[in-house]
C-alpha positions as a Markdown table, in Angstrom:
| # | Residue | x | y | z |
|---|---|---|---|---|
| 1 | Gly | 17.8 | 16.6 | 20.9 |
| 2 | Phe | 17.1 | 18.7 | 24.1 |
| 3 | Arg | 13.3 | 18.6 | 25.1 |
| 4 | Lys | 12.6 | 17.1 | 21.6 |
| 5 | Val | 10.7 | 14.0 | 21.4 |
| 6 | Pro | 11.5 | 11.6 | 20.1 |
| 7 | Tyr | 14.5 | 13.4 | 18.4 |
| 8 | Ser | 15.4 | 16.9 | 17.0 |
| 9 | Thr | 16.0 | 15.6 | 13.4 |
| 10 | Met | 15.3 | 12.5 | 11.2 |
| 11 | Thr | 16.4 | 11.7 | 7.6 |
| 12 | Glu | 16.1 | 8.6 | 5.8 |
| 13 | Ala | 16.1 | 7.0 | 2.4 |
| 14 | Asp | 15.7 | 3.8 | 0.5 |
| 15 | Ile | 16.1 | 3.0 | -2.9 |
| 16 | Ala | 14.5 | -0.3 | -4.5 |
| 17 | Gln | 15.3 | -2.0 | -7.7 |
| 18 | Ala | 13.3 | -4.4 | -9.5 |
| 19 | Thr | 15.6 | -6.7 | -11.8 |
| 20 | Ala | 13.4 | -8.4 | -13.9 |
| 21 | Ser | 11.5 | -5.4 | -15.1 |
| 22 | Asn | 14.3 | -2.8 | -14.5 |
| 23 | Arg | 12.0 | -0.6 | -12.3 |
| 24 | Thr | 13.6 | 1.9 | -9.5 |
| 25 | Arg | 12.2 | 3.6 | -7.0 |
| 26 | Ile | 14.0 | 6.1 | -4.3 |
| 27 | Arg | 12.4 | 7.5 | -1.4 |
| 28 | Thr | 13.4 | 10.2 | 1.2 |
| 29 | Asn | 11.8 | 11.5 | 4.4 |
| 30 | Phe | 13.1 | 14.3 | 6.7 |
| 31 | Asp | 11.3 | 15.2 | 9.9 |
| 32 | Lys | 12.1 | 18.4 | 12.3 |
| 33 | Arg | 10.8 | 18.2 | 15.5 |
| 34 | Leu | 9.9 | 21.4 | 17.6 |
| 35 | Glu | 11.1 | 22.0 | 21.1 |
| 36 | Glu | 8.8 | 21.3 | 23.9 |
| 37 | Ser | 5.9 | 20.7 | 21.6 |
| 38 | Asp | 4.0 | 17.9 | 19.7 |
| 39 | Val | 3.8 | 19.7 | 16.7 |
| 40 | His | 6.6 | 18.6 | 13.8 |
| 41 | Ile | 7.6 | 19.4 | 10.1 |
| 42 | Pro | 7.5 | 16.1 | 7.8 |
| 43 | Val | 9.0 | 16.3 | 4.2 |
| 44 | Asn | 8.4 | 13.3 | 1.9 |
| 45 | Ala | 9.6 | 13.1 | -1.6 |
| 46 | Tyr | 10.0 | 10.0 | -4.2 |
| 47 | Met | 10.9 | 9.1 | -7.6 |
| 48 | Ser | 9.3 | 5.8 | -8.5 |
| 49 | Gln | 8.4 | 3.4 | -11.3 |
| 50 | Phe | 6.3 | 1.1 | -8.9 |
| 51 | Glu | 3.4 | 3.1 | -8.5 |
| 52 | Val | 1.4 | 1.6 | -11.4 |
| 53 | Val | 3.0 | -1.6 | -12.9 |
| 54 | Gln | -0.3 | -2.7 | -15.2 |
| 55 | Phe | -3.6 | -1.4 | -16.3 |
| 56 | His | -6.6 | -3.7 | -17.6 |
| 57 | Gly | -9.0 | -0.9 | -17.9 |
| 58 | Phe | -11.9 | 0.1 | -15.6 |
| 59 | Gly | -14.4 | -2.6 | -14.3 |
| 60 | Asn | -14.9 | -5.3 | -11.7 |
| 61 | Asp | -15.5 | -8.0 | -14.2 |
| 62 | Ile | -12.7 | -7.4 | -16.9 |
| 63 | Pro | -11.5 | -10.6 | -18.7 |
| 64 | Asp | -8.5 | -12.0 | -17.0 |
| 65 | Leu | -6.0 | -11.4 | -19.8 |
| 66 | Arg | -2.3 | -11.4 | -18.8 |
| 67 | Gly | 1.0 | -10.3 | -20.3 |
| 68 | Arg | 3.1 | -7.8 | -21.3 |
| 69 | Phe | 0.4 | -5.8 | -23.2 |
| 70 | Tyr | -1.1 | -4.4 | -20.0 |
| 71 | Asp | 2.3 | -3.4 | -18.5 |
| 72 | Val | 2.6 | 0.1 | -17.6 |
| 73 | Arg | 6.1 | 2.0 | -18.0 |
| 74 | Gln | 5.7 | 5.0 | -15.7 |
| 75 | Arg | 7.8 | 7.3 | -13.7 |
| 76 | Gln | 6.5 | 9.3 | -11.1 |
| 77 | Trp | 7.9 | 12.4 | -9.0 |
| 78 | Ser | 6.2 | 13.4 | -5.8 |
| 79 | Phe | 7.1 | 16.2 | -3.6 |
| 80 | Arg | 5.2 | 16.8 | -0.1 |
| 81 | Pro | 6.1 | 19.2 | 2.8 |
| 82 | Ala | 3.7 | 19.6 | 5.9 |
| 83 | Ile | 2.9 | 20.6 | 9.4 |
| 84 | Gly | 2.1 | 17.4 | 11.6 |
| 85 | Arg | 1.0 | 16.8 | 15.3 |
| 86 | Ser | 2.0 | 13.7 | 16.9 |
| 87 | Leu | -0.9 | 12.1 | 19.1 |
| 88 | Ser | 1.9 | 9.8 | 20.3 |
| 89 | Pro | 5.5 | 8.5 | 19.1 |
| 90 | Val | 3.6 | 6.4 | 16.5 |
| 91 | Ser | 0.3 | 8.1 | 15.6 |
| 92 | Asp | 0.1 | 11.4 | 13.8 |
| 93 | Val | -2.0 | 13.7 | 12.0 |
| 94 | Ser | -0.4 | 16.1 | 8.9 |
| 95 | Leu | -1.6 | 18.5 | 6.2 |
| 96 | Gly | 0.3 | 20.3 | 3.5 |
| 97 | Pro | 0.8 | 20.7 | -0.1 |
| 98 | Ile | 1.9 | 17.7 | -2.8 |
| 99 | Val | 3.1 | 18.1 | -6.3 |
| 100 | Arg | 3.1 | 15.4 | -8.3 |
| 101 | Tyr | 4.5 | 14.9 | -12.0 |
| 102 | Thr | 3.7 | 11.5 | -13.8 |
| 103 | Gly | 5.2 | 10.6 | -17.2 |
| 104 | Thr | 4.1 | 7.5 | -19.0 |
| 105 | Asp | 5.8 | 5.7 | -21.6 |
| 106 | Ser | 3.7 | 5.6 | -24.9 |
| 107 | Ile | 5.0 | 2.2 | -26.0 |
| 108 | Ala | 2.8 | 1.3 | -29.2 |
| 109 | Asn | 1.0 | -2.2 | -29.3 |
| 110 | Arg | 0.3 | -1.7 | -25.4 |
| 111 | Phe | -3.1 | -1.6 | -23.8 |
| 112 | Leu | -2.4 | 1.8 | -22.3 |
| 113 | Ala | -1.4 | 3.2 | -25.6 |
| 114 | Gln | -4.4 | 2.2 | -27.4 |
| 115 | Gln | -6.6 | 3.4 | -24.6 |
| 116 | Arg | -5.1 | 6.6 | -23.7 |
| 117 | Pro | -7.1 | 7.2 | -20.6 |
| 118 | Tyr | -7.1 | 10.6 | -18.7 |
| 119 | Gly | -3.4 | 11.3 | -17.3 |
| 120 | Phe | -1.5 | 9.6 | -20.4 |
| 121 | Thr | 1.0 | 10.5 | -21.0 |
| 122 | Lys | 2.3 | 13.6 | -19.0 |
| 123 | Phe | 0.4 | 14.7 | -16.0 |
| 124 | Gly | 1.4 | 17.2 | -13.6 |
| 125 | Gln | -1.0 | 18.4 | -10.5 |
| 126 | Ala | -0.6 | 20.1 | -7.3 |
| 127 | Gly | -2.8 | 20.0 | -4.4 |
| 128 | Leu | -3.4 | 19.6 | -0.8 |
| 129 | Gln | -3.1 | 16.2 | 1.4 |
| 130 | Leu | -4.0 | 15.3 | 4.7 |
| 131 | Lys | -2.5 | 12.3 | 6.5 |
| 132 | Met | -3.7 | 10.1 | 9.6 |
| 133 | His | -1.8 | 7.2 | 11.2 |
| 134 | Leu | -3.3 | 6.1 | 14.6 |
| 135 | Asp | -1.6 | 2.9 | 16.6 |
| 136 | Ser | -2.2 | 1.7 | 19.8 |
| 137 | Lys | 1.5 | 1.1 | 20.4 |
| 138 | Tyr | 1.3 | -2.9 | 20.7 |
| 139 | Lys | 4.3 | -4.4 | 22.4 |
| 140 | Ala | 5.4 | -7.7 | 21.1 |
| 141 | Asp | 5.0 | -10.8 | 23.3 |
| 142 | Thr | 2.0 | -9.4 | 25.2 |
| 143 | Leu | -1.7 | -10.4 | 25.0 |
| 144 | Lys | -2.9 | -6.6 | 24.5 |
| 145 | Pro | -4.4 | -6.2 | 21.1 |
| 146 | Arg | -3.4 | -3.7 | 18.6 |
| 147 | Phe | -5.2 | -1.4 | 16.4 |
| 148 | Val | -4.0 | 0.7 | 13.5 |
| 149 | Leu | -6.0 | 3.1 | 11.3 |
| 150 | Asp | -4.6 | 5.2 | 8.3 |
| 151 | Ile | -6.3 | 7.6 | 6.2 |
| 152 | Leu | -5.0 | 9.6 | 3.4 |
| 153 | Gly | -7.5 | 12.4 | 1.8 |
| 154 | Ser | -6.3 | 14.4 | -1.0 |
| 155 | Gly | -7.9 | 17.2 | -3.2 |
| 156 | Tyr | -6.4 | 18.5 | -6.7 |
| 157 | Pro | -7.9 | 21.7 | -8.0 |
| 158 | Gly | -8.2 | 22.3 | -11.8 |
| 159 | Met | -4.6 | 23.6 | -12.4 |
| 160 | Trp | -1.6 | 22.4 | -14.4 |
| 161 | Asp | -3.0 | 19.3 | -16.4 |
| 162 | Val | -6.0 | 19.0 | -14.2 |
| 163 | Ala | -8.9 | 19.7 | -15.9 |
| 164 | Thr | -11.3 | 19.4 | -13.3 |
| 165 | Pro | -11.1 | 19.4 | -9.6 |
| 166 | Tyr | -11.0 | 16.0 | -8.0 |
| 167 | Glu | -10.6 | 14.6 | -4.6 |
| 168 | Ser | -10.0 | 11.0 | -3.1 |
| 169 | Val | -10.0 | 9.3 | 0.2 |
| 170 | Asp | -7.8 | 6.4 | 0.7 |
| 171 | Gly | -7.9 | 4.5 | 4.0 |
| 172 | Phe | -7.8 | 1.2 | 6.1 |
| 173 | Gly | -8.2 | -0.1 | 9.6 |
| 174 | Ala | -6.4 | -3.1 | 10.9 |
| 175 | Ala | -6.6 | -4.9 | 14.5 |
| 176 | Phe | -4.2 | -8.0 | 15.9 |
| 177 | Phe | -5.2 | -10.3 | 18.6 |
| 178 | Thr | -2.7 | -12.3 | 20.4 |
| 179 | Leu | -4.9 | -15.5 | 21.6 |
| 180 | Pro | -4.7 | -16.7 | 25.2 |
| 181 | Met | -3.4 | -20.0 | 24.0 |
| 182 | Pro | -0.2 | -22.1 | 23.9 |
| 183 | Lys | 2.2 | -20.8 | 21.4 |
| 184 | Lys | 0.0 | -17.1 | 21.4 |
| 185 | Pro | -1.5 | -17.4 | 17.8 |
| 186 | Val | -2.1 | -13.9 | 16.2 |
| 187 | Leu | -5.5 | -13.3 | 14.9 |
| 188 | Ala | -5.6 | -10.3 | 12.4 |
| 189 | Phe | -8.0 | -8.4 | 10.5 |
| 190 | Arg | -7.8 | -5.9 | 8.0 |
| 191 | Ala | -10.3 | -3.8 | 6.0 |
| 192 | Gly | -10.0 | -0.8 | 3.6 |
| 193 | Gly | -10.9 | 1.1 | 0.5 |
| 194 | Lys | -10.6 | 4.1 | -1.5 |
| 195 | Lys | -13.5 | 6.6 | -3.1 |
| 196 | Leu | -12.4 | 9.1 | -5.7 |
| 197 | Trp | -14.7 | 12.2 | -6.8 |
| 198 | Gly | -14.4 | 13.8 | -9.9 |
| 199 | Pro | -12.5 | 13.0 | -13.2 |
| 200 | Phe | -9.2 | 11.1 | -12.0 |
| 201 | Pro | -6.0 | 10.1 | -13.9 |
| 202 | Tyr | -5.7 | 6.6 | -14.5 |
| 203 | Phe | -2.7 | 6.0 | -12.0 |
| 204 | Asp | -5.1 | 7.5 | -9.0 |
| 205 | Ala | -7.7 | 4.9 | -9.7 |
| 206 | Ala | -9.2 | 2.4 | -6.9 |
| 207 | Phe | -7.2 | -0.5 | -7.5 |
| 208 | Leu | -7.7 | -4.0 | -6.0 |
| 209 | Gly | -4.8 | -6.6 | -6.2 |
| 210 | Gly | -1.6 | -7.1 | -4.8 |
| 211 | Ser | -0.5 | -7.6 | -1.2 |
| 212 | Glu | -2.0 | -4.4 | 0.2 |
| 213 | Ser | -5.6 | -5.5 | -0.9 |
| 214 | Phe | -5.9 | -8.7 | -2.3 |
| 215 | Arg | -2.7 | -11.1 | -2.2 |
| 216 | Thr | -3.7 | -13.7 | -4.5 |
| 217 | Glu | -4.4 | -11.2 | -7.4 |
| 218 | Glu | -1.4 | -9.5 | -9.4 |
| 219 | Lys | -1.0 | -5.8 | -8.3 |
| 220 | Gln | -3.7 | -3.5 | -9.8 |
| 221 | Arg | -5.5 | -6.0 | -11.3 |
| 222 | Tyr | -8.9 | -4.4 | -11.2 |
| 223 | Ala | -9.4 | -0.6 | -11.4 |
| 224 | Gly | -12.3 | 1.7 | -10.4 |
| 225 | Asp | -13.8 | 4.7 | -8.9 |
| 226 | Ala | -14.3 | 3.0 | -5.3 |
| 227 | Ser | -12.9 | -0.2 | -3.8 |
| 228 | Leu | -13.6 | -2.3 | -1.2 |
| 229 | Tyr | -11.3 | -5.1 | 0.7 |
| 230 | Gly | -11.1 | -7.0 | 3.7 |
| 231 | Thr | -8.7 | -10.1 | 4.8 |
| 232 | Thr | -8.3 | -12.5 | 8.0 |
| 233 | Glu | -4.9 | -14.1 | 9.0 |
| 234 | Leu | -4.5 | -16.4 | 11.5 |
| 235 | Arg | -0.5 | -17.1 | 12.3 |
| 236 | Val | 0.4 | -20.0 | 14.8 |
| 237 | Pro | 3.8 | -20.1 | 15.8 |
| 238 | Ile | 5.3 | -23.5 | 15.7 |
| 239 | Ala | 8.9 | -23.7 | 16.9 |
| 240 | Lys | 12.0 | -21.7 | 17.4 |
| 241 | Phe | 15.7 | -22.5 | 16.1 |
| 242 | Pro | 18.3 | -20.7 | 18.1 |
| 243 | Phe | 21.1 | -21.7 | 15.6 |
| 244 | Ile | 23.2 | -18.6 | 14.3 |
| 245 | Leu | 20.1 | -16.5 | 14.1 |
| 246 | Pro | 17.0 | -16.9 | 16.1 |
| 247 | Leu | 14.4 | -18.3 | 13.7 |
| 248 | Asp | 10.7 | -18.7 | 14.0 |
| 249 | Val | 8.7 | -21.1 | 12.0 |
| 250 | Gly | 5.1 | -21.3 | 12.1 |
| 251 | Ala | 1.6 | -21.7 | 9.9 |
| 252 | Ile | -0.7 | -19.4 | 8.3 |
| 253 | Ala | -4.1 | -19.4 | 7.1 |
| 254 | Phe | -6.0 | -16.6 | 5.5 |
| 255 | Ala | -9.4 | -15.7 | 3.7 |
| 256 | Asp | -9.2 | -12.4 | 1.0 |
| 257 | Ala | -12.3 | -10.6 | -0.5 |
| 258 | Gly | -12.5 | -7.6 | -2.6 |
| 259 | Arg | -14.1 | -5.6 | -5.3 |
| 260 | Val | -14.2 | -2.2 | -7.2 |
| 261 | Tyr | -17.1 | 0.0 | -8.5 |
| 262 | Val | -17.5 | 2.2 | -11.5 |
| 263 | Asn | -19.9 | 4.6 | -11.3 |
| 264 | Gly | -21.7 | 2.8 | -8.5 |
| 265 | Asp | -21.6 | -0.8 | -10.5 |
| 266 | Ser | -19.6 | -3.7 | -9.6 |
| 267 | Pro | -20.6 | -6.5 | -11.8 |
| 268 | Gly | -19.2 | -10.0 | -10.8 |
| 269 | Gly | -19.6 | -9.3 | -7.0 |
| 270 | Trp | -16.8 | -10.2 | -4.3 |
| 271 | His | -13.6 | -11.7 | -5.6 |
| 272 | Thr | -12.5 | -14.2 | -3.0 |
| 273 | Ala | -9.6 | -16.2 | -2.3 |
| 274 | Glu | -8.5 | -18.5 | 0.8 |
| 275 | Gly | -5.2 | -20.5 | 1.4 |
| 276 | Ala | -2.7 | -21.5 | 4.3 |
| 277 | Gly | 0.7 | -22.0 | 4.3 |
| 278 | Phe | 4.1 | -21.4 | 6.4 |
| 279 | Trp | 6.3 | -18.7 | 7.5 |
| 280 | Val | 10.4 | -18.8 | 8.4 |
| 281 | Gly | 11.0 | -15.2 | 10.4 |
| 282 | Tyr | 13.9 | -13.7 | 12.1 |
| 283 | Leu | 12.9 | -12.8 | 16.0 |
| 284 | Asn | 9.4 | -12.6 | 15.2 |
| 285 | Pro | 6.3 | -13.0 | 12.6 |
| 286 | Gly | 6.3 | -9.6 | 11.2 |
| 287 | Thr | 10.1 | -9.8 | 9.8 |
| 288 | Ser | 9.2 | -13.1 | 8.0 |
| 289 | Phe | 9.4 | -14.8 | 4.6 |
| 290 | Asn | 6.1 | -16.5 | 3.9 |
| 291 | Val | 4.9 | -19.1 | 1.3 |
| 292 | Leu | 1.0 | -19.4 | 0.7 |
| 293 | Phe | -0.9 | -22.2 | -1.5 |
| 294 | Thr | -4.1 | -20.8 | -2.6 |
| 295 | Asn | -7.2 | -21.9 | -4.2 |
| 296 | Arg | -6.7 | -19.2 | -7.2 |
| 297 | Lys | -5.7 | -21.2 | -10.1 |
| 298 | Glu | -3.9 | -18.1 | -11.5 |
| 299 | Arg | -1.6 | -17.9 | -8.4 |
| 300 | Arg | -1.4 | -21.3 | -6.7 |
| 301 | Val | 1.6 | -20.4 | -4.6 |
| 302 | Thr | 2.5 | -16.9 | -3.4 |
| 303 | Thr | 5.5 | -15.5 | -1.6 |
| 304 | Ser | 5.8 | -12.4 | 0.6 |
| 305 | Val | 7.6 | -10.6 | 3.4 |
| 306 | Gly | 6.0 | -9.7 | 6.7 |
| 307 | Phe | 2.6 | -9.8 | 7.7 |
| 308 | Ala | -0.1 | -9.3 | 4.8 |
| 309 | Phe | -0.8 | -5.8 | 6.4 |
């Protein structure tokens, strides 16, 4: 678009399907850029059955029990228009209202149906949300470090199904360093957490588990009103194979730590995990398939796509 950076309008959509559990997610994003301005209008919407897939209750030392008894069958709708300002092509701040409606199936003989936490079974809410994304514009194949910061702040007043107002802040920071050594290994760090104030629905809890926070635990393994986590990852490229597609192969080593809090208490301390493995990637390690061998007996082998963060 004329004098509109980096475009006049952008529209995108994606759909995901989990075949084993028959869950679906559909997301759409729209962005309108103003002429000769760094102000823009982003609009995000989604329907997702992936937001919360299991719930074991609140606490940092809950028993390690597994199975369909803890499954959550949930459908969440969300709509968020906003006004944003681009600090750079990949860094942005936006503020706008958010409307969400969440429905949880009350399947008999499930943990969630027995506990009936706040937010079960139907829950509508509307509030205000602030998003911040900062990126140092790292360029591949250079030794320049990259720094990323994401912050999400939300507030929901006492209206609709929200009985008492509550607020939350969720964020993480990451740093990537290309070491000045042969093969250019990458050392990456990530730390983050979440804090909630006021009575909140169970699906907005500060969760720990999954590739976003603690990769050797199942998604949403622990839940609380606050969480902290950190991870370190070293990737060492080993070889390139220029066949039909240029493939990178390399080694990975990692260490994770995390915990959740409930009313300031976190019995059991830090959960930790270490491991190593390899990746096979197309063009660069960020678009790779990873296989990791860990010291956690519950998940000796894990797989993922891309960097852990």
